[in-house]
PDB file of C-alpha atoms in Angstrom:
ATOM      1  CA  UNK A 126       0.084  -0.056  -0.091  1.00 61.00           C
ATOM      2  CA  UNK A 127       1.110   3.772  -0.610  1.00 71.00           C
ATOM      3  CA  UNK A 128       1.662   5.623   2.200  1.00 89.00           C
ATOM      4  CA  UNK A 129      -0.241   9.472   1.977  1.00 95.00           C
ATOM      5  CA  UNK A 130       0.795  11.989   4.492  1.00 95.00           C
ATOM      6  CA  UNK A 131      -1.027  15.052   5.437  1.00 96.00           C
ATOM      7  CA  UNK A 132       1.053  16.653   7.887  1.00 87.00           C
ATOM      8  CA  UNK A 133      -1.197  19.420   9.197  1.00 88.00           C
ATOM      9  CA  UNK A 134      -4.035  17.782  11.313  1.00 92.00           C
ATOM     10  CA  UNK A 135      -5.593  20.671  12.292  1.00 96.00           C
ATOM     11  CA  UNK A 136      -5.535  24.348  10.855  1.00 97.00           C
ATOM     12  CA  UNK A 137      -7.255  27.308  12.216  1.00 97.00           C
ATOM     13  CA  UNK A 138      -7.730  30.521  10.052  1.00 97.00           C
ATOM     14  CA  UNK A 139      -9.649  33.560   9.779  1.00 97.00           C
ATOM     15  CA  UNK A 140     -12.053  34.351   7.149  1.00 97.00           C
ATOM     16  CA  UNK A 141     -10.290  35.728   4.212  1.00 97.00           C
ATOM     17  CA  UNK A 142      -6.895  34.039   4.877  1.00 98.00           C
ATOM     18  CA  UNK A 143      -5.141  31.800   2.558  1.00 98.00           C
ATOM     19  CA  UNK A 144      -5.112  28.208   2.670  1.00 97.00           C
ATOM     20  CA  UNK A 145      -2.623  25.618   1.788  1.00 97.00           C
ATOM     21  CA  UNK A 146      -2.836  21.801   2.898  1.00 97.00           C
ATOM     22  CA  UNK A 147       0.041  19.819   2.521  1.00 96.00           C
ATOM     23  CA  UNK A 148      -0.244  16.111   0.795  1.00 97.00           C
ATOM     24  CA  UNK A 149       2.660  13.972   0.316  1.00 96.00           C
ATOM     25  CA  UNK A 150       2.786  10.473  -0.921  1.00 95.00           C
ATOM     26  CA  UNK A 151       5.265   7.527  -1.389  1.00 92.00           C
ATOM     27  CA  UNK A 152       4.779   5.633  -4.580  1.00 81.00           C
ATOM     28  CA  UNK A 153       7.103   6.296  -7.668  1.00 73.00           C
ATOM     29  CA  UNK A 154       4.476   4.996 -10.326  1.00 79.00           C
ATOM     30  CA  UNK A 155       1.661   6.660 -12.237  1.00 82.00           C
ATOM     31  CA  UNK A 156      -0.966   7.910  -9.536  1.00 88.00           C
ATOM     32  CA  UNK A 157      -4.261   9.337  -9.687  1.00 91.00           C
ATOM     33  CA  UNK A 158      -4.689  11.979  -6.930  1.00 94.00           C
ATOM     34  CA  UNK A 159      -7.751  13.127  -5.226  1.00 95.00           C
ATOM     35  CA  UNK A 160      -8.862  15.840  -2.555  1.00 97.00           C
ATOM     36  CA  UNK A 161     -12.069  15.110  -0.535  1.00 97.00           C
ATOM     37  CA  UNK A 162     -13.914  17.241   1.762  1.00 97.00           C
ATOM     38  CA  UNK A 163     -16.269  16.133   4.476  1.00 95.00           C
ATOM     39  CA  UNK A 164     -18.555  19.019   5.775  1.00 94.00           C
ATOM     40  CA  UNK A 165     -19.839  18.397   9.453  1.00 91.00           C
ATOM     41  CA  UNK A 166     -22.459  15.970   9.229  1.00 89.00           C
ATOM     42  CA  UNK A 167     -22.102  15.219   5.480  1.00 91.00           C
ATOM     43  CA  UNK A 168     -20.579  12.732   3.467  1.00 91.00           C
ATOM     44  CA  UNK A 169     -17.369  12.518   1.902  1.00 94.00           C
ATOM     45  CA  UNK A 170     -17.365  14.485  -1.608  1.00 93.00           C
ATOM     46  CA  UNK A 171     -14.900  15.030  -4.176  1.00 94.00           C
ATOM     47  CA  UNK A 172     -13.392  18.586  -4.390  1.00 96.00           C
ATOM     48  CA  UNK A 173     -10.943  18.005  -7.171  1.00 95.00           C
ATOM     49  CA  UNK A 174      -8.636  15.236  -9.024  1.00 94.00           C
ATOM     50  CA  UNK A 175      -5.658  14.903 -10.925  1.00 94.00           C
ATOM     51  CA  UNK A 176      -4.867  12.102 -13.359  1.00 90.00           C
ATOM     52  CA  UNK A 177      -2.874  13.761 -16.072  1.00 90.00           C
ATOM     53  CA  UNK A 178      -2.208  16.857 -18.001  1.00 92.00           C
ATOM     54  CA  UNK A 179      -1.714  20.054 -16.690  1.00 94.00           C
ATOM     55  CA  UNK A 180      -0.609  19.716 -13.051  1.00 94.00           C
ATOM     56  CA  UNK A 181      -2.616  22.404 -11.822  1.00 97.00           C
ATOM     57  CA  UNK A 182      -5.867  21.318 -11.304  1.00 97.00           C
ATOM     58  CA  UNK A 183      -9.041  23.388 -10.361  1.00 96.00           C
ATOM     59  CA  UNK A 184     -11.856  22.053  -8.173  1.00 95.00           C
ATOM     60  CA  UNK A 185     -15.218  23.097  -6.709  1.00 94.00           C
ATOM     61  CA  UNK A 186     -15.623  26.154  -4.459  1.00 95.00           C
ATOM     62  CA  UNK A 187     -12.353  27.908  -5.745  1.00 96.00           C
ATOM     63  CA  UNK A 188     -10.226  25.149  -4.497  1.00 97.00           C
ATOM     64  CA  UNK A 189      -6.921  24.223  -6.595  1.00 97.00           C
ATOM     65  CA  UNK A 190      -4.186  21.765  -6.250  1.00 98.00           C
ATOM     66  CA  UNK A 191      -0.927  21.665  -7.923  1.00 96.00           C
ATOM     67  CA  UNK A 192       0.652  18.262  -8.627  1.00 95.00           C
ATOM     68  CA  UNK A 193       4.617  18.338  -8.231  1.00 94.00           C
ATOM     69  CA  UNK A 194       5.938  15.071  -9.269  1.00 91.00           C
ATOM     70  CA  UNK A 195       9.512  15.649  -8.296  1.00 92.00           C
ATOM     71  CA  UNK A 196       8.096  16.537  -4.642  1.00 93.00           C
ATOM     72  CA  UNK A 197       5.553  13.508  -4.804  1.00 94.00           C
ATOM     73  CA  UNK A 198       3.182  16.126  -3.426  1.00 95.00           C
ATOM     74  CA  UNK A 199      -0.369  17.519  -4.159  1.00 97.00           C
ATOM     75  CA  UNK A 200      -1.100  20.469  -1.885  1.00 97.00           C
ATOM     76  CA  UNK A 201      -4.421  21.645  -1.709  1.00 98.00           C
ATOM     77  CA  UNK A 202      -4.699  25.738  -2.039  1.00 98.00           C
ATOM     78  CA  UNK A 203      -7.438  28.330  -1.594  1.00 98.00           C
ATOM     79  CA  UNK A 204      -6.618  32.016  -1.907  1.00 97.00           C
ATOM     80  CA  UNK A 205      -9.419  33.085   0.499  1.00 97.00           C
ATOM     81  CA  UNK A 206     -11.374  30.929   2.844  1.00 98.00           C
ATOM     82  CA  UNK A 207     -14.638  31.316   4.224  1.00 97.00           C
ATOM     83  CA  UNK A 208     -16.283  30.108   7.274  1.00 96.00           C
ATOM     84  CA  UNK A 209     -18.316  27.398   4.949  1.00 96.00           C
ATOM     85  CA  UNK A 210     -15.129  25.967   4.479  1.00 97.00           C
ATOM     86  CA  UNK A 211     -14.913  24.482   7.875  1.00 97.00           C
ATOM     87  CA  UNK A 212     -14.551  20.770   7.192  1.00 97.00           C
ATOM     88  CA  UNK A 213     -12.250  17.680   7.190  1.00 97.00           C
ATOM     89  CA  UNK A 214     -10.025  17.550   4.052  1.00 98.00           C
ATOM     90  CA  UNK A 215      -8.556  14.072   2.736  1.00 97.00           C
ATOM     91  CA  UNK A 216      -5.853  13.601   0.203  1.00 97.00           C
ATOM     92  CA  UNK A 217      -5.927  10.231  -1.456  1.00 95.00           C
ATOM     93  CA  UNK A 218      -3.882   8.478  -4.027  1.00 93.00           C
ATOM     94  CA  UNK A 219      -5.927   6.213  -6.437  1.00 88.00           C
ATOM     95  CA  UNK A 220      -8.989   4.883  -4.746  1.00 85.00           C
ATOM     96  CA  UNK A 221      -7.000   2.774  -2.218  1.00 88.00           C
ATOM     97  CA  UNK A 222      -4.957   5.170  -0.002  1.00 92.00           C
ATOM     98  CA  UNK A 223      -6.179   8.048   1.780  1.00 95.00           C
ATOM     99  CA  UNK A 224      -4.309  10.419   4.116  1.00 96.00           C
ATOM    100  CA  UNK A 225      -5.224  10.961   7.867  1.00 95.00           C
ATOM    101  CA  UNK A 226      -7.158  14.161   7.108  1.00 97.00           C
ATOM    102  CA  UNK A 227      -6.945  17.659   8.296  1.00 97.00           C
ATOM    103  CA  UNK A 228      -9.547  19.507  10.134  1.00 97.00           C
ATOM    104  CA  UNK A 229      -9.663  23.108   9.103  1.00 97.00           C
ATOM    105  CA  UNK A 230     -11.707  25.517  11.121  1.00 97.00           C
ATOM    106  CA  UNK A 231     -12.300  29.035   9.803  1.00 97.00           C
ATOM    107  CA  UNK A 232     -13.242  31.808  12.438  1.00 96.00           C
ATOM    108  CA  UNK A 233     -15.740  34.306  11.097  1.00 90.00           C
TER     109      UNK A 233
ATOM    110  CA  UNK B  61     -31.567   8.741  -7.627  1.00 52.00           C
ATOM    111  CA  UNK B  62     -30.475  10.193  -4.286  1.00 74.00           C
ATOM    112  CA  UNK B  63     -27.069   8.844  -4.059  1.00 92.00           C
ATOM    113  CA  UNK B  64     -25.366   6.054  -2.571  1.00 96.00           C
ATOM    114  CA  UNK B  65     -27.419   4.500   0.402  1.00 97.00           C
ATOM    115  CA  UNK B  66     -26.204   2.406   3.408  1.00 98.00           C
ATOM    116  CA  UNK B  67     -28.149   0.414   5.998  1.00 97.00           C
ATOM    117  CA  UNK B  68     -28.293   0.465   8.863  1.00 97.00           C
ATOM    118  CA  UNK B  69     -26.915   3.938   9.735  1.00 97.00           C
ATOM    119  CA  UNK B  70     -25.908   2.700  13.305  1.00 97.00           C
ATOM    120  CA  UNK B  71     -25.517  -0.926  14.491  1.00 98.00           C
ATOM    121  CA  UNK B  72     -24.697  -1.731  18.301  1.00 98.00           C
ATOM    122  CA  UNK B  73     -23.612  -5.334  19.054  1.00 98.00           C
ATOM    123  CA  UNK B  74     -21.861  -7.562  21.428  1.00 97.00           C
ATOM    124  CA  UNK B  75     -18.436  -8.937  20.952  1.00 97.00           C
ATOM    125  CA  UNK B  76     -18.651 -12.340  19.115  1.00 97.00           C
ATOM    126  CA  UNK B  77     -21.951 -11.562  17.131  1.00 98.00           C
ATOM    127  CA  UNK B  78     -22.199 -11.413  13.345  1.00 98.00           C
ATOM    128  CA  UNK B  79     -23.110  -8.373  11.403  1.00 98.00           C
ATOM    129  CA  UNK B  80     -23.861  -7.228   7.993  1.00 98.00           C
ATOM    130  CA  UNK B  81     -24.281  -3.937   6.458  1.00 98.00           C
ATOM    131  CA  UNK B  82     -25.945  -3.070   3.015  1.00 98.00           C
ATOM    132  CA  UNK B  83     -24.857  -0.702   0.431  1.00 98.00           C
ATOM    133  CA  UNK B  84     -27.033   0.561  -2.500  1.00 97.00           C
ATOM    134  CA  UNK B  85     -24.840   2.364  -5.044  1.00 96.00           C
ATOM    135  CA  UNK B  86     -26.090   4.930  -7.429  1.00 94.00           C
ATOM    136  CA  UNK B  87     -27.855   2.883 -10.040  1.00 90.00           C
ATOM    137  CA  UNK B  88     -25.862   3.248 -13.109  1.00 85.00           C
ATOM    138  CA  UNK B  89     -22.638   2.686 -11.446  1.00 91.00           C
ATOM    139  CA  UNK B  90     -20.734  -0.591 -11.825  1.00 92.00           C
ATOM    140  CA  UNK B  91     -18.094  -0.245  -9.502  1.00 93.00           C
ATOM    141  CA  UNK B  92     -18.453  -0.442  -5.876  1.00 95.00           C
ATOM    142  CA  UNK B  93     -15.974   0.034  -2.737  1.00 96.00           C
ATOM    143  CA  UNK B  94     -15.855  -0.561   0.985  1.00 97.00           C
ATOM    144  CA  UNK B  95     -13.851   1.324   3.234  1.00 97.00           C
ATOM    145  CA  UNK B  96     -13.414   1.532   7.091  1.00 97.00           C
ATOM    146  CA  UNK B  97     -12.834   4.726   9.102  1.00 95.00           C
ATOM    147  CA  UNK B  98     -11.834   4.868  12.557  1.00 94.00           C
ATOM    148  CA  UNK B  99     -11.940   8.219  14.624  1.00 88.00           C
ATOM    149  CA  UNK B 100      -9.361  10.654  13.650  1.00 86.00           C
ATOM    150  CA  UNK B 101      -8.147   8.616  10.679  1.00 91.00           C
ATOM    151  CA  UNK B 102      -8.813   8.704   6.643  1.00 94.00           C
ATOM    152  CA  UNK B 103     -10.837   6.011   4.964  1.00 96.00           C
ATOM    153  CA  UNK B 104      -9.164   2.670   4.850  1.00 95.00           C
ATOM    154  CA  UNK B 105      -9.638   0.546   1.596  1.00 95.00           C
ATOM    155  CA  UNK B 106     -11.071  -2.842   2.047  1.00 96.00           C
ATOM    156  CA  UNK B 107     -12.258  -4.349  -1.023  1.00 96.00           C
ATOM    157  CA  UNK B 108     -14.009  -3.315  -4.428  1.00 93.00           C
ATOM    158  CA  UNK B 109     -16.260  -4.906  -6.946  1.00 94.00           C
ATOM    159  CA  UNK B 110     -16.608  -4.253 -10.910  1.00 92.00           C
ATOM    160  CA  UNK B 111     -20.097  -5.422 -11.466  1.00 91.00           C
ATOM    161  CA  UNK B 112     -20.405  -8.741  -9.249  1.00 91.00           C
ATOM    162  CA  UNK B 113     -16.798  -9.415  -9.547  1.00 91.00           C
ATOM    163  CA  UNK B 114     -14.608  -8.960  -6.358  1.00 90.00           C
ATOM    164  CA  UNK B 115     -11.477  -7.583  -7.917  1.00 90.00           C
ATOM    165  CA  UNK B 116      -9.509  -6.816  -4.986  1.00 85.00           C
ATOM    166  CA  UNK B 117      -9.765  -8.280  -1.722  1.00 83.00           C
ATOM    167  CA  UNK B 118      -6.295  -8.822  -0.138  1.00 83.00           C
ATOM    168  CA  UNK B 119      -6.822  -5.801   2.146  1.00 85.00           C
ATOM    169  CA  UNK B 120      -9.815  -7.074   3.763  1.00 87.00           C
ATOM    170  CA  UNK B 121      -8.751  -6.949   7.404  1.00 84.00           C
ATOM    171  CA  UNK B 122      -8.927 -10.464   8.293  1.00 90.00           C
ATOM    172  CA  UNK B 123     -10.805 -13.742   7.358  1.00 92.00           C
ATOM    173  CA  UNK B 124     -13.705 -12.474   9.520  1.00 96.00           C
ATOM    174  CA  UNK B 125     -14.667 -10.002   6.899  1.00 96.00           C
ATOM    175  CA  UNK B 126     -16.268 -10.977   3.624  1.00 96.00           C
ATOM    176  CA  UNK B 127     -18.274  -8.650   1.058  1.00 96.00           C
ATOM    177  CA  UNK B 128     -20.486  -9.862  -1.808  1.00 96.00           C
ATOM    178  CA  UNK B 129     -22.321  -8.206  -4.647  1.00 96.00           C
ATOM    179  CA  UNK B 130     -24.280 -11.065  -6.098  1.00 90.00           C
ATOM    180  CA  UNK B 131     -26.196  -9.531  -8.841  1.00 87.00           C
ATOM    181  CA  UNK B 132     -23.819  -6.467  -9.628  1.00 85.00           C
ATOM    182  CA  UNK B 133     -26.415  -4.177  -7.835  1.00 91.00           C
ATOM    183  CA  UNK B 134     -26.229  -3.682  -4.033  1.00 96.00           C
ATOM    184  CA  UNK B 135     -23.670  -5.351  -1.893  1.00 97.00           C
ATOM    185  CA  UNK B 136     -23.041  -6.289   1.535  1.00 98.00           C
ATOM    186  CA  UNK B 137     -20.174  -6.669   4.113  1.00 97.00           C
ATOM    187  CA  UNK B 138     -20.112  -8.964   6.699  1.00 97.00           C
ATOM    188  CA  UNK B 139     -18.096  -9.073   9.936  1.00 97.00           C
ATOM    189  CA  UNK B 140     -18.326 -12.430  11.833  1.00 97.00           C
ATOM    190  CA  UNK B 141     -17.290 -12.911  15.202  1.00 97.00           C
ATOM    191  CA  UNK B 142     -16.936  -9.193  15.826  1.00 97.00           C
ATOM    192  CA  UNK B 143     -14.410  -7.598  18.152  1.00 97.00           C
ATOM    193  CA  UNK B 144     -14.206  -4.457  20.009  1.00 96.00           C
ATOM    194  CA  UNK B 145     -11.539  -3.249  17.489  1.00 95.00           C
ATOM    195  CA  UNK B 146     -14.025  -3.659  14.729  1.00 97.00           C
ATOM    196  CA  UNK B 147     -15.842  -0.831  16.075  1.00 97.00           C
ATOM    197  CA  UNK B 148     -15.681   1.932  13.318  1.00 97.00           C
ATOM    198  CA  UNK B 149     -17.690   3.682  10.494  1.00 97.00           C
ATOM    199  CA  UNK B 150     -17.925   1.540   7.471  1.00 98.00           C
ATOM    200  CA  UNK B 151     -18.213   3.525   3.992  1.00 97.00           C
ATOM    201  CA  UNK B 152     -19.594   2.406   0.832  1.00 97.00           C
ATOM    202  CA  UNK B 153     -18.632   4.654  -2.469  1.00 96.00           C
ATOM    203  CA  UNK B 154     -19.611   3.709  -6.014  1.00 95.00           C
ATOM    204  CA  UNK B 155     -18.282   5.162  -9.579  1.00 92.00           C
ATOM    205  CA  UNK B 156     -18.820   4.570 -13.112  1.00 87.00           C
ATOM    206  CA  UNK B 157     -17.093   3.218 -15.777  1.00 70.00           C
ATOM    207  CA  UNK B 158     -13.987   5.439 -15.767  1.00 69.00           C
ATOM    208  CA  UNK B 159     -12.175   3.116 -13.703  1.00 66.00           C
ATOM    209  CA  UNK B 160      -9.526   4.601 -11.343  1.00 65.00           C
ATOM    210  CA  UNK B 161     -10.159   8.234 -12.600  1.00 71.00           C
ATOM    211  CA  UNK B 162     -13.961   8.338 -12.075  1.00 80.00           C
ATOM    212  CA  UNK B 163     -15.469  10.372  -9.378  1.00 87.00           C
ATOM    213  CA  UNK B 164     -16.439   8.105  -6.302  1.00 91.00           C
ATOM    214  CA  UNK B 165     -19.609   9.091  -4.580  1.00 93.00           C
ATOM    215  CA  UNK B 166     -19.702   8.250  -0.965  1.00 95.00           C
ATOM    216  CA  UNK B 167     -22.616   6.867   1.290  1.00 96.00           C
ATOM    217  CA  UNK B 168     -23.289   8.098   4.826  1.00 96.00           C
ATOM    218  CA  UNK B 169     -21.675   5.211   6.543  1.00 97.00           C
ATOM    219  CA  UNK B 170     -22.734   2.609   9.010  1.00 98.00           C
ATOM    220  CA  UNK B 171     -21.286   3.257  12.300  1.00 97.00           C
ATOM    221  CA  UNK B 172     -20.614  -0.106  14.128  1.00 98.00           C
ATOM    222  CA  UNK B 173     -19.881  -0.243  18.100  1.00 98.00           C
ATOM    223  CA  UNK B 174     -18.890  -3.454  19.501  1.00 98.00           C
ATOM    224  CA  UNK B 175     -19.543  -3.756  22.916  1.00 96.00           C
TER     225      UNK B 175
END
């Protein structure tokens, strides 16, 4: 199994702050990369995915992520967070391997 | 279609009992996945089906865990002789024909508590 690391377990930001959540993985072959979000009381849902092409991918709700192959990273970014972005975020490699999650709290 | 559904939503059982969970995927989806999620962790992949074929089961946690999808529609996950360590959220997801790049849609999960 591949290893997926999300180094920030908890992040607290004020509204309008910029967000970057780290994701690193330990697999050298072809990877499909995903970010999922779980809002309080809701199901996991896909934010964005990368499998080929432009390494900068845009997802829903203003999120984007950049695949840097040399760094085995797929960090999630948002230039200006909102209170409604409070949720838990999971990075995944293919469908099998998820990171431990980052819990984001945005203060109004 | 309202998405992936799972039943029951909560299950409390005594150690040593068998439990079975059901997942109904989105109707046109041919792939179905099972995961376990414990508190503070990400989902842990268990197994997946393409139609009725179980294509990956090496990551089922032990031989007490088994899954079926007999007609390629709904699936069941059974845990025999439950242990307290089996307490977790069990998630199901489904996806269409795009394979590993297709979007997975997750259900609400079944929360298992083993006393």
